[in-house]
Coordinates of C-alpha atoms and ligand atoms in Angstrom, one line a residue:
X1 CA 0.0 0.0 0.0
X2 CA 1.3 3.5 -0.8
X3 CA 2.3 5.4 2.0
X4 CA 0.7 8.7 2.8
X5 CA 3.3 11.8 1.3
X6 CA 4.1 14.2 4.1
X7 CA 4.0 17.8 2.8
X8 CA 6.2 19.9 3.6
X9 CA 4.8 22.9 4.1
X10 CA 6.2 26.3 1.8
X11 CA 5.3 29.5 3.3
X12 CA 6.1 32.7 1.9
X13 CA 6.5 35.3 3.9
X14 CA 6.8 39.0 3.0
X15 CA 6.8 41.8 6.2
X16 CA 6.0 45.0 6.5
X17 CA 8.9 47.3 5.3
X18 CA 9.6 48.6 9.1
X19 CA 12.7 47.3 11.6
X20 CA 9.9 46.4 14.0
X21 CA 7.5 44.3 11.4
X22 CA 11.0 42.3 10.1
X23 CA 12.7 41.3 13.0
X24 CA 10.0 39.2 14.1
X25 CA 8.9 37.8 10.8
X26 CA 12.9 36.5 10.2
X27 CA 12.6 34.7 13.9
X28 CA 9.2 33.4 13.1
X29 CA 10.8 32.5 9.5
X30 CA 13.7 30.5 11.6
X31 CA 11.6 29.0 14.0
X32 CA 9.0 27.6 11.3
X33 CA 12.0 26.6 9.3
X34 CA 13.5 24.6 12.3
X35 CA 10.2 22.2 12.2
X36 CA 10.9 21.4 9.0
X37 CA 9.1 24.1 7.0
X38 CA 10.3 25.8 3.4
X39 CA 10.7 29.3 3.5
X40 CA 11.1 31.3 1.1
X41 CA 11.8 35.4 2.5
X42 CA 10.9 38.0 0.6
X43 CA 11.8 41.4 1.3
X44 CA 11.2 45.2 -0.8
X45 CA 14.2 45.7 -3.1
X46 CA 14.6 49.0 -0.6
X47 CA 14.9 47.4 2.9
X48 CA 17.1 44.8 1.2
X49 CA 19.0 47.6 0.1
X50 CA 19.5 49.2 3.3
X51 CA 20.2 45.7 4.6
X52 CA 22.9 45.7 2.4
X53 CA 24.5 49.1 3.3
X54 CA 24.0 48.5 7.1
X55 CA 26.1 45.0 6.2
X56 CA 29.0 47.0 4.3
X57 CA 31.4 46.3 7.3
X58 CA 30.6 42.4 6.9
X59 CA 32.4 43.1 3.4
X60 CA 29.6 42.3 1.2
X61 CA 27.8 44.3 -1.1
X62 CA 24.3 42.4 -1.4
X63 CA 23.7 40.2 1.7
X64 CA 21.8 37.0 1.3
X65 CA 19.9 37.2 5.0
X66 CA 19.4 33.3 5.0
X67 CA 23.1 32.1 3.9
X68 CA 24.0 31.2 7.6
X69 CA 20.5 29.8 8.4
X70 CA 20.8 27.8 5.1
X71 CA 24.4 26.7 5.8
X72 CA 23.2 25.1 9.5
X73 CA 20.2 22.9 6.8
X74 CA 17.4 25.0 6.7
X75 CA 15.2 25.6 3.5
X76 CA 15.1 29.3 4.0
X77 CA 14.9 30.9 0.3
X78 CA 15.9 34.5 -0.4
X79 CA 14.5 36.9 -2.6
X80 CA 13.5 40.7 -3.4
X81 CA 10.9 42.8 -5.2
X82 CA 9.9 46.3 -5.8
X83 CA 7.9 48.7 -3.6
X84 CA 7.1 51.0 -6.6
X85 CA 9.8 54.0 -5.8
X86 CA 13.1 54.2 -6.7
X87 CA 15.6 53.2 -4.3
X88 CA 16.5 57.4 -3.4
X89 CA 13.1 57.9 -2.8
X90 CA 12.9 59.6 1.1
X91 CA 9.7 56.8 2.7
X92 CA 10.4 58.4 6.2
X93 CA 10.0 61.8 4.5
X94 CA 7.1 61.5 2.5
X95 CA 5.5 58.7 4.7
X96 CA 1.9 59.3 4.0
X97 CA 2.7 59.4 0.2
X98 CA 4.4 55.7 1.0
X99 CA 1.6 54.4 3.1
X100 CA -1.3 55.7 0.7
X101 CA 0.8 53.6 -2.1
X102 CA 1.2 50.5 -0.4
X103 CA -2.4 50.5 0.8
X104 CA -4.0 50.9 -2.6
X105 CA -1.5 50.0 -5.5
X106 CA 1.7 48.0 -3.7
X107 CA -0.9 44.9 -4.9
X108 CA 0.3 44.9 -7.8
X109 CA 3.7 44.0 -7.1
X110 CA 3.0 41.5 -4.9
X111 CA 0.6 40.4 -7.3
X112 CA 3.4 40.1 -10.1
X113 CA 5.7 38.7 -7.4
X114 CA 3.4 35.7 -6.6
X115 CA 3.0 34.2 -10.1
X116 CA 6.5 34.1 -10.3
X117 CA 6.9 32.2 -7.3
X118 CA 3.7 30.1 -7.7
X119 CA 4.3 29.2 -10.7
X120 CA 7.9 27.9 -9.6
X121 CA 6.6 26.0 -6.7
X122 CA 6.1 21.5 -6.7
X123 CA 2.6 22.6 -4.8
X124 CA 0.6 25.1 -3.4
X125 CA 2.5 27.3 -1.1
X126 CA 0.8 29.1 2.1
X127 CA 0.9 33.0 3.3
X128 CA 2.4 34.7 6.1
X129 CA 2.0 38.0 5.8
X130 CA 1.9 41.1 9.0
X131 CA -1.7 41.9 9.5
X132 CA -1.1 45.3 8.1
X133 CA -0.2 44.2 4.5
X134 CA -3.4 45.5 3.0
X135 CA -3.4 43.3 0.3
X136 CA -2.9 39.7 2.3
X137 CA -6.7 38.5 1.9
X138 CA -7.2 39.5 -2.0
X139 CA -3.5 37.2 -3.1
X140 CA -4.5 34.8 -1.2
X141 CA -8.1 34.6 -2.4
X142 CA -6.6 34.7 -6.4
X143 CA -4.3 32.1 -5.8
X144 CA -6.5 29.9 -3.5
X145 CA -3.6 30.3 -0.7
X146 CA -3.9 29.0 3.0
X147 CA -3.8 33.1 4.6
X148 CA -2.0 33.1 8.1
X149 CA -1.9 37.0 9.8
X150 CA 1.1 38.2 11.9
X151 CA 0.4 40.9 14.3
X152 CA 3.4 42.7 15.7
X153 CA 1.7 44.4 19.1
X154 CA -0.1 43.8 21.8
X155 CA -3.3 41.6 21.7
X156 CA -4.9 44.4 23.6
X157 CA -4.1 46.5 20.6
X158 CA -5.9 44.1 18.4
X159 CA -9.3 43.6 20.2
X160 CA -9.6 47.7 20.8
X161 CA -9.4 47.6 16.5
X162 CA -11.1 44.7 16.0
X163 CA -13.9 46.7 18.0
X164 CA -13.7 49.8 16.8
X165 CA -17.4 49.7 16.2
X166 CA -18.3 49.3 19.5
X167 CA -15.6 52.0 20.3
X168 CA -17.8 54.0 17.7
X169 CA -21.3 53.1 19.2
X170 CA -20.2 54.4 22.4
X171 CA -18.8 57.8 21.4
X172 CA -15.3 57.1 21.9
X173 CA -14.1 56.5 18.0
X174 CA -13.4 59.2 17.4
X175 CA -12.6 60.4 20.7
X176 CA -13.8 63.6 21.9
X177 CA -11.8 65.7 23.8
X178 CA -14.7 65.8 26.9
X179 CA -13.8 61.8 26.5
X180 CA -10.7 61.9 27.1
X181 CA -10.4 60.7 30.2
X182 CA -13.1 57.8 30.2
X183 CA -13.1 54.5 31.9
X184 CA -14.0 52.2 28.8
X185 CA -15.2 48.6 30.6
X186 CA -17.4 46.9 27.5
X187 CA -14.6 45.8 24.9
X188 CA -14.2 41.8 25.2
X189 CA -11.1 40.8 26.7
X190 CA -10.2 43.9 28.0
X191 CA -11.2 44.5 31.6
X192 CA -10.8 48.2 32.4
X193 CA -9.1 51.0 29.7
X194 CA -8.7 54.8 30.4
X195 CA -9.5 56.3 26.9
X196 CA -6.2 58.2 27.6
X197 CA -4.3 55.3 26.5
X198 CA -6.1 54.6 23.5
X199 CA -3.8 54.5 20.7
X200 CA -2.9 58.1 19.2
X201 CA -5.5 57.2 16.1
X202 CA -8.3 57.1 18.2
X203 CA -8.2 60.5 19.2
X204 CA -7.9 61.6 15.6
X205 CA -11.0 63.2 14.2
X206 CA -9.9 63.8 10.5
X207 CA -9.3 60.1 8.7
X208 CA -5.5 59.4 8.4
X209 CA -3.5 57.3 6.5
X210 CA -3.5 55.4 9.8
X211 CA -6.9 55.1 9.9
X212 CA -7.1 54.0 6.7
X213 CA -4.0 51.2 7.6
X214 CA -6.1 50.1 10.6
X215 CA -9.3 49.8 8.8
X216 CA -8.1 47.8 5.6
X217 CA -6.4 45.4 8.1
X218 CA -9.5 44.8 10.0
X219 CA -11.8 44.2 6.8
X220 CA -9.5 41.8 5.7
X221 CA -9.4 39.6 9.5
X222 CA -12.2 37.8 8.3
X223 CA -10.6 36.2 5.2
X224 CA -8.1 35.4 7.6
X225 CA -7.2 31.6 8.1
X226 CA -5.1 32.0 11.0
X227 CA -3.3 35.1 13.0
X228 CA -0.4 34.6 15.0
X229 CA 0.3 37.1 18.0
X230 CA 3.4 38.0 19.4
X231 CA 2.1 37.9 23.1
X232 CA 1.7 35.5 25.7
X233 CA -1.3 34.8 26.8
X234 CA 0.0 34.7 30.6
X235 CA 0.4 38.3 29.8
X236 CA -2.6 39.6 28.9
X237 CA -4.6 37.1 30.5
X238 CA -8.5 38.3 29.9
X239 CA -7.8 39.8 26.0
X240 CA -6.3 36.3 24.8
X241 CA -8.7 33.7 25.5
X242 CA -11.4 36.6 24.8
X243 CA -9.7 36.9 21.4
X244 CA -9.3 33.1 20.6
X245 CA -13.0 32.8 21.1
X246 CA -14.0 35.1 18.2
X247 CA -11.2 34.3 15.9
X248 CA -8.4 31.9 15.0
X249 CA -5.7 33.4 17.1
X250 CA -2.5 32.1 18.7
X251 CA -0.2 33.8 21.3
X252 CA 3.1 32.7 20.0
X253 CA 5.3 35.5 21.9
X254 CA 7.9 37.0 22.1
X255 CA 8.8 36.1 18.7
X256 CA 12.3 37.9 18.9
X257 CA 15.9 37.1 17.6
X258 CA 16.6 35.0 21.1
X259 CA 14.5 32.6 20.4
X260 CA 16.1 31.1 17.6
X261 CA 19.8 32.1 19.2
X262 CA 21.2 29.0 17.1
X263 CA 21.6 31.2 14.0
X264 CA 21.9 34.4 14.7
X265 CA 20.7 36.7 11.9
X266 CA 21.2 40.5 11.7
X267 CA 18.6 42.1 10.6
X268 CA 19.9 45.5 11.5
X269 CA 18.5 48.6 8.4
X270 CA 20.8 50.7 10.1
X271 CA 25.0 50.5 10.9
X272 CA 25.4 49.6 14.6
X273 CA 28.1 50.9 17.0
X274 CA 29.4 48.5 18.9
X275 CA 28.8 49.4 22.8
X276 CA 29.9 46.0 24.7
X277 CA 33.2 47.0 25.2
X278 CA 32.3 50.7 26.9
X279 CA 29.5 48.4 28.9
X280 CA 31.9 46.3 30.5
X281 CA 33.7 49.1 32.2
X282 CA 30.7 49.9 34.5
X283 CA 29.2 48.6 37.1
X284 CA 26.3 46.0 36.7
X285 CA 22.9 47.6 36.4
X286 CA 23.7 51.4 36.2
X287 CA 23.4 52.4 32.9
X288 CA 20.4 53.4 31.7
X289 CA 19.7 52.4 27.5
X290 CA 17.6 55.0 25.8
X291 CA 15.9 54.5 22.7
X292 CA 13.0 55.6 20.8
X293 CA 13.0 53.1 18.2
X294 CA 13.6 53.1 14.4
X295 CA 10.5 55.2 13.2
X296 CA 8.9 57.9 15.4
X297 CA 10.1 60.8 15.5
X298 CA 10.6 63.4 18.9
X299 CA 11.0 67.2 19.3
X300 CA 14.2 68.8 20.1
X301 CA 12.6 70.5 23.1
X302 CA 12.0 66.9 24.6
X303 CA 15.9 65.8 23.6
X304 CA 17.0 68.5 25.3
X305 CA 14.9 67.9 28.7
X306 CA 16.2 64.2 28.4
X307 CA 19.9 65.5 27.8
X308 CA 19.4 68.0 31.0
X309 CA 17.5 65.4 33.4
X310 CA 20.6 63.3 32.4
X311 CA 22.7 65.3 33.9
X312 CA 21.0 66.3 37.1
X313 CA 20.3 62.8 37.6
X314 CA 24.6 61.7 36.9
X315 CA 24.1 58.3 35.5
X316 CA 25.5 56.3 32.8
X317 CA 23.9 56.0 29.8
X318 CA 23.9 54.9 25.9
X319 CA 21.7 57.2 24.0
X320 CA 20.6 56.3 20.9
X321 CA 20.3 59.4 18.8
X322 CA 18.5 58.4 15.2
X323 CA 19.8 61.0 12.7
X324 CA 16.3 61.6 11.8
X325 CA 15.2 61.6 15.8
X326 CA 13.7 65.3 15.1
X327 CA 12.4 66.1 11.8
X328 CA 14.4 68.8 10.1
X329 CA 16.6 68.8 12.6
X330 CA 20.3 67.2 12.0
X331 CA 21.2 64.9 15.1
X332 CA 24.5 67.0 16.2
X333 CA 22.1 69.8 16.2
X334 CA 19.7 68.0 18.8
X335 CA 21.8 68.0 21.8
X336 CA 22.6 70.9 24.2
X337 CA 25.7 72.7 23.4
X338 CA 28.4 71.1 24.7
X339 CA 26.3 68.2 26.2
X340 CA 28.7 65.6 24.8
X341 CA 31.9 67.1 26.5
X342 CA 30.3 67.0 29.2
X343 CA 28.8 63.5 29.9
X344 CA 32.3 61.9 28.1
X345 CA 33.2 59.8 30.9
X346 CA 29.3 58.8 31.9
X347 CA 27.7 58.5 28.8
X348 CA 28.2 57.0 25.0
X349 CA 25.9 58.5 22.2
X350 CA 25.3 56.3 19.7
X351 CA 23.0 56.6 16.0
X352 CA 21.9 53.1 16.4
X353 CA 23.2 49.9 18.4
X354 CA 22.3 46.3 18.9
X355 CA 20.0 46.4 21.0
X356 CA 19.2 43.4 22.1
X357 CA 23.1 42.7 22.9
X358 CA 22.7 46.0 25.0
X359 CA 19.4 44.8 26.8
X360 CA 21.0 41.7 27.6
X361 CA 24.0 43.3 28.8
X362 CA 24.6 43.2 32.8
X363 CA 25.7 46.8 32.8
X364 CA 22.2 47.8 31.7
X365 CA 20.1 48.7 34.7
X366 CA 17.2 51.0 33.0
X367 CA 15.2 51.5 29.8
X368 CA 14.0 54.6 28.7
X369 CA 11.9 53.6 26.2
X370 CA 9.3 55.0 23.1
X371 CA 7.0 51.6 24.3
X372 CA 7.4 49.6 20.9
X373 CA 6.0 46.8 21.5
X374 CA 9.6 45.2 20.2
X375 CA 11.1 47.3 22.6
X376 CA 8.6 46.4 25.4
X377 CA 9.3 42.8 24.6
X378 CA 13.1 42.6 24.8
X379 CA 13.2 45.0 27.7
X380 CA 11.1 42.7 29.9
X381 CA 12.7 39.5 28.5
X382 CA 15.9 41.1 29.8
X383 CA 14.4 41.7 32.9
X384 CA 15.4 45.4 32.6
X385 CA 12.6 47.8 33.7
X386 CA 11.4 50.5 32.0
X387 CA 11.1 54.3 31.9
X388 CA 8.0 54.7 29.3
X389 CA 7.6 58.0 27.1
X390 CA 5.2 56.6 24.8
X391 CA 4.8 59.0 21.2
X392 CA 2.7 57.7 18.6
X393 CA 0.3 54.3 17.0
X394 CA 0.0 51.7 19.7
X395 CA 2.8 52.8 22.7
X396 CA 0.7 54.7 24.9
X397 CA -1.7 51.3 25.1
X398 CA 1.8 49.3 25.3
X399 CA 2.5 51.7 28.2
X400 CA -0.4 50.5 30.2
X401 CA 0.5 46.9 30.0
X402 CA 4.1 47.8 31.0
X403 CA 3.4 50.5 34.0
X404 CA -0.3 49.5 35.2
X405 CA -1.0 45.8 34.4
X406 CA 2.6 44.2 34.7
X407 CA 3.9 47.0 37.4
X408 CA 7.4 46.8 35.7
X409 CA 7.9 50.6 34.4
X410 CA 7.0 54.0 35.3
X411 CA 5.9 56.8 33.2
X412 CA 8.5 59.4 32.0
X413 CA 6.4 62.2 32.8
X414 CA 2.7 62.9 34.6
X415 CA 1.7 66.1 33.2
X416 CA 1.6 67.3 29.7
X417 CA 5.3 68.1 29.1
X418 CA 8.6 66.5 29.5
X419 CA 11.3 68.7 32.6
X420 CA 14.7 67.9 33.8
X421 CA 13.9 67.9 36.9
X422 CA 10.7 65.0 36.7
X423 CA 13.2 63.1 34.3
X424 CA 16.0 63.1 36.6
X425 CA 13.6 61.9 39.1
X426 CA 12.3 59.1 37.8
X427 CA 15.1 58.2 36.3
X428 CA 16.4 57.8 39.7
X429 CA 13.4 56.0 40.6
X430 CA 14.0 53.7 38.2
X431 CA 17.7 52.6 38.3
X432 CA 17.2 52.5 42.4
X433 CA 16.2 48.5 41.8
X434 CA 12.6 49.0 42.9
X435 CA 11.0 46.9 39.8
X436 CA 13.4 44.0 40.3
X437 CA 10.9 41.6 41.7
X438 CA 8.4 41.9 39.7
X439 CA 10.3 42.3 36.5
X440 CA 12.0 38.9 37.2
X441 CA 8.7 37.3 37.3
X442 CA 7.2 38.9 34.0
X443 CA 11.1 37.6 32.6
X444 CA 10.5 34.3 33.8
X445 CA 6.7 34.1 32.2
X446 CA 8.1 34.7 28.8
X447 CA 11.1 32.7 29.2
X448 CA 8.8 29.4 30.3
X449 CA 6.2 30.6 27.5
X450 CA 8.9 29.2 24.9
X451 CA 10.1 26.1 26.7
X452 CA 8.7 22.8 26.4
X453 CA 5.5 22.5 27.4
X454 CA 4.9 26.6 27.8
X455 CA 1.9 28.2 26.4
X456 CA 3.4 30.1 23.3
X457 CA 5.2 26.8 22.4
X458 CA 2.2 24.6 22.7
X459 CA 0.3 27.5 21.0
X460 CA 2.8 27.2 18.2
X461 CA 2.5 23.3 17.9
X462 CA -0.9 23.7 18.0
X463 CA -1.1 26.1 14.5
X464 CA 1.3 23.9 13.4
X465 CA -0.8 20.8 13.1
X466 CA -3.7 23.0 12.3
X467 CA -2.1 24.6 9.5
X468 CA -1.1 21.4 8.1
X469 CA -5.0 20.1 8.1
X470 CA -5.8 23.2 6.1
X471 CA -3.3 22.7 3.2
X472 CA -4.0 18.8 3.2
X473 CA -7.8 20.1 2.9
X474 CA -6.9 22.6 0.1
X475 CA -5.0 20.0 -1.5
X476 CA -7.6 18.0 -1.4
X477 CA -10.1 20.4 -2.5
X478 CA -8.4 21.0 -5.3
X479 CA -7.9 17.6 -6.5
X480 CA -11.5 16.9 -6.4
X481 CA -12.5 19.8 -7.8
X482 CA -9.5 18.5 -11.0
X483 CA -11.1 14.9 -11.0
X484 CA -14.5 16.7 -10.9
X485 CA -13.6 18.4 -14.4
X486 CA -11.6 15.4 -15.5
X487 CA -14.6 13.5 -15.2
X488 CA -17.2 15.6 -16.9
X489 CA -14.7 16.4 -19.9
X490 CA -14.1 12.2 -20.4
X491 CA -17.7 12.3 -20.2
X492 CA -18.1 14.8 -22.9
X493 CA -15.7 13.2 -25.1
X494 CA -16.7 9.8 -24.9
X495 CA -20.8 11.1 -25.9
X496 CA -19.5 13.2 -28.4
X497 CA -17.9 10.5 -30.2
X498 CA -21.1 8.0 -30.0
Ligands
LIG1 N1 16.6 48.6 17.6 C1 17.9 48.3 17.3 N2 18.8 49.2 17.6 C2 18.5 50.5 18.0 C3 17.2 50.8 18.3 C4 16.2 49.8 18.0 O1 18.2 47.2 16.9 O2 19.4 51.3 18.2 C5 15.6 47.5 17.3 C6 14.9 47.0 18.5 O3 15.7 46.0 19.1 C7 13.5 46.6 18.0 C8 13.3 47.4 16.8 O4 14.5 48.1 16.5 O5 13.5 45.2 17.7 C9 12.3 48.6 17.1 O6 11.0 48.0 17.2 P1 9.9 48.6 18.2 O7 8.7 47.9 18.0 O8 10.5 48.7 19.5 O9 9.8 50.1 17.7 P2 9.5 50.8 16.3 O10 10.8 51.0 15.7 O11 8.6 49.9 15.5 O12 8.8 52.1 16.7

């Protein structure tokens, strides 16, 4: 008797063009690839670009992100295709001339894109796309594709825009400024929320290219077949379960570059300074690592408060100052005069690091952070507690996982505005080792989420074997349908020749 064929399953798997969207799609890519998956990566000719240039140091010109992963036997394949701009084209610039693009016409490309690799493929391959590729439900639906969803934040992110009708009904989408400081209680899985830490789209009145982001990603859940989250459901505890009720979730989290530490991959868009070696001279857990991320910008006014509470406050510190921190503003012109003279012995400024080798370093004590949810993973993972000065999208609703439902932060600031004098504070509040215990324990959940047995890697091995029933059901689908036609046409043929 023949024995039944094992598929191996093919995914393709395209992320959003952002730092914080493709670091954890290339650990999800590894970690699927590692159970005996086929990958095959695909990234925008642009961020492969700037892949590239942030690689020059490595001494090669194009880097092949997979050769390492591929080297160690996985069937990770590599390959690029256009946004729709030229490469010299400023995205961070002209961002809402970008996002309008991908939303409506960046289709087209992927469209293009998957014949090619379709057409190169034994059988069917599947989808893994981030939730806000706008375009995920319609390729699938034209090329009869399994559609799995990755969504890179917080689940309580997700079921505040999966409801955003009920946000609506209630008068708080948009939010009103008399709103603003409502206690929301009736969104499903999500016990208690302040309207205050809505995310900064909520509060918009006008329709955004946000909106429109949000709202195309949310039409398309539906046509969704599965949606990984990178949480874990220990850590948000009511919004999970209330999630995986109405839809086909899994809390897979923290899907981050450790989790795979095997093959280590550099995803890096940006050069990194190295900092190790200036973190070893100090003293364990007294520096503090700020960062806003790689995307969202700040005022110069605020960089300056930071640079001053800095120095009241006399602590180490790496600073990551993004060229393009402050719009229109060039990063040596950011700091206070003389700022860097100052701090030369207590500080290292730095346009973009490894951050996840400075989070795990013993030196770091402190995180003042922009509440990425990226960010907000590694830092707890690292057990570092966090300073939060949320600015845009989903951090100030990461910021109330972090300072009011896990207790392992504070907030930067109380009132409106950012001073020296509250930063230096609470900077000192911070680094004084008052969040150890319960940051150890919020550690420790993630950590045993991924072990054997833990509930993001039975989560995991649970979409796993789902997944597989879908394609073997699509397969099989689509053979009946061909014996279907097969049978009908012999039909036809054989009558037509009586
Ligand atoms: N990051 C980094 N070096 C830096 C600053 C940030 O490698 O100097 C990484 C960080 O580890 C994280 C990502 O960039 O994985 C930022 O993602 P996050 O969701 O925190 O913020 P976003 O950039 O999306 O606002």
């Amino acid at each position: 008797m023949a024995e039944a064929v094992e598929i191996r399953p093919h995914a393709i798997m395209i992320p959003a063009p952002y730092q914080g969207h493709i670091n954890p799609l290339v650990d999800l890519a590894l970690n699927l690839a590692s159970r005996g998956f086929t990958i095959t990566f695909v990234n925008t000719e642009f961020v492969h670009h700037l892949l590239s240039k942030s690689h020059k140091n490595t001494g090669t010109d194009e880097i092949d992100l997979f050769s390492e992963a591929r080297k160690s036997g996985l069937d990770i394949r590599y390959t690029t295709f256009s946004d729709g701009f030229p490469l010299d084209f400023d995205r961070d610039a002209n961002v809402v001339e970008f996002w309008e693009y991908l939303i409506q016409d960046f289709v087209v490309h992927v469209d293009e894109l998957m014949g090619n690799i379709v057409k190169s493929c034994d059988y069917k391959p599947f989808l893994i796309t981030d939730t806000f590729s706008s375009w995920h439900a319609e390729i699938a639906n034209k090329y009869n594709m399994v559609n799995v969803s990755f969504w890179t934040q917080p689940a309580l992110v997700f079921a505040l825009d999966y409801h955003l009708d009920l946000l609506r009904k209630n008068g708080h989408f948009p939010l009103p400024k008399e709103k603003s400081e409502d206690t929301v209680t009736y969104v499903p899985g999500v016990e208690l929320i302040s309207t205050k830490d809505f995310m900064t789209f909520l509060h918009e009145t006008d329709i955004t290219v946000e909106h429109k982001l949000v709202f195309r990603a949310f039409e398309q859940i539906e046509n969704t077949d599965f949606i990984l989250l990178n949480t874990v459901q220990e850590l948000e505890p009511e919004t999970v379960p209330a999630l995986n009720q109405i839809l086909p979730t899994y809390a897979i989290g923290p899907v981050m570059n450790f989790s795979t530490r095997k093959i280590k991959i550099s995803t890096t868009l940006t050069q990194q300074t190295e900092c190790t070696e200036w973190l070893q001279s100090k003293p364990p857990a007294s520096v503090l690592y700020i960062s806003f991320g790689s995307f969202v910008h700040s005022t110069k006014q605020v960089i300056q408060e930071i640079a001053h509470g800095l120095l009241l406050a006399d602590i180490n510190f790496i600073w990551v100052v993004r060229t393009n921190v402050v719009i229109d503003s060039d990063a040596t012109d950011v700091l206070p005069s003389g700022f860097e003279q100052k701090v030369k012995e207590k500080g290292l400024i730095v346009p973009w690091c490894d951050q996840d080798s400075v989070l795990s370093n013993p030196g770091i004590g402190g995180f003042l952070t922009h509440c990425g949810w990226n960010s907000v993973l590694e830092g707890a993972w690292h057990g570092v507690p966090m300073l939060c000065y949320p600015l845009l999208h989903d951090q100030p609703t990461n910021r109330k996982l972090v300072v009011d439902d896990w207790k392992i932060g504070i907030n930067l600031c109380d009132g409106e505005s950012v001073t020296r004098d509250e930063v230096a504070g609470k900077i000192k509040r911070l680094m004084c080792g008052e969040f150890r215990e319960e940051i150890k324990k919020v550690s420790s959940v993630m950590r045993n989420s991924l072990d054997d047995g833990g509930s993001s890697e039975k989560n995991l091995e649970r979409f796993v074997v789902d997944l597989r029933a879908k394609i073997h059901k699509v397969i099989l689908n689509f053979a009946l349908v061909f014996l279907m036609k097969l049978v009908v046409w012999k039909f036809f043929e054989s009558t037509l020749r009586i």
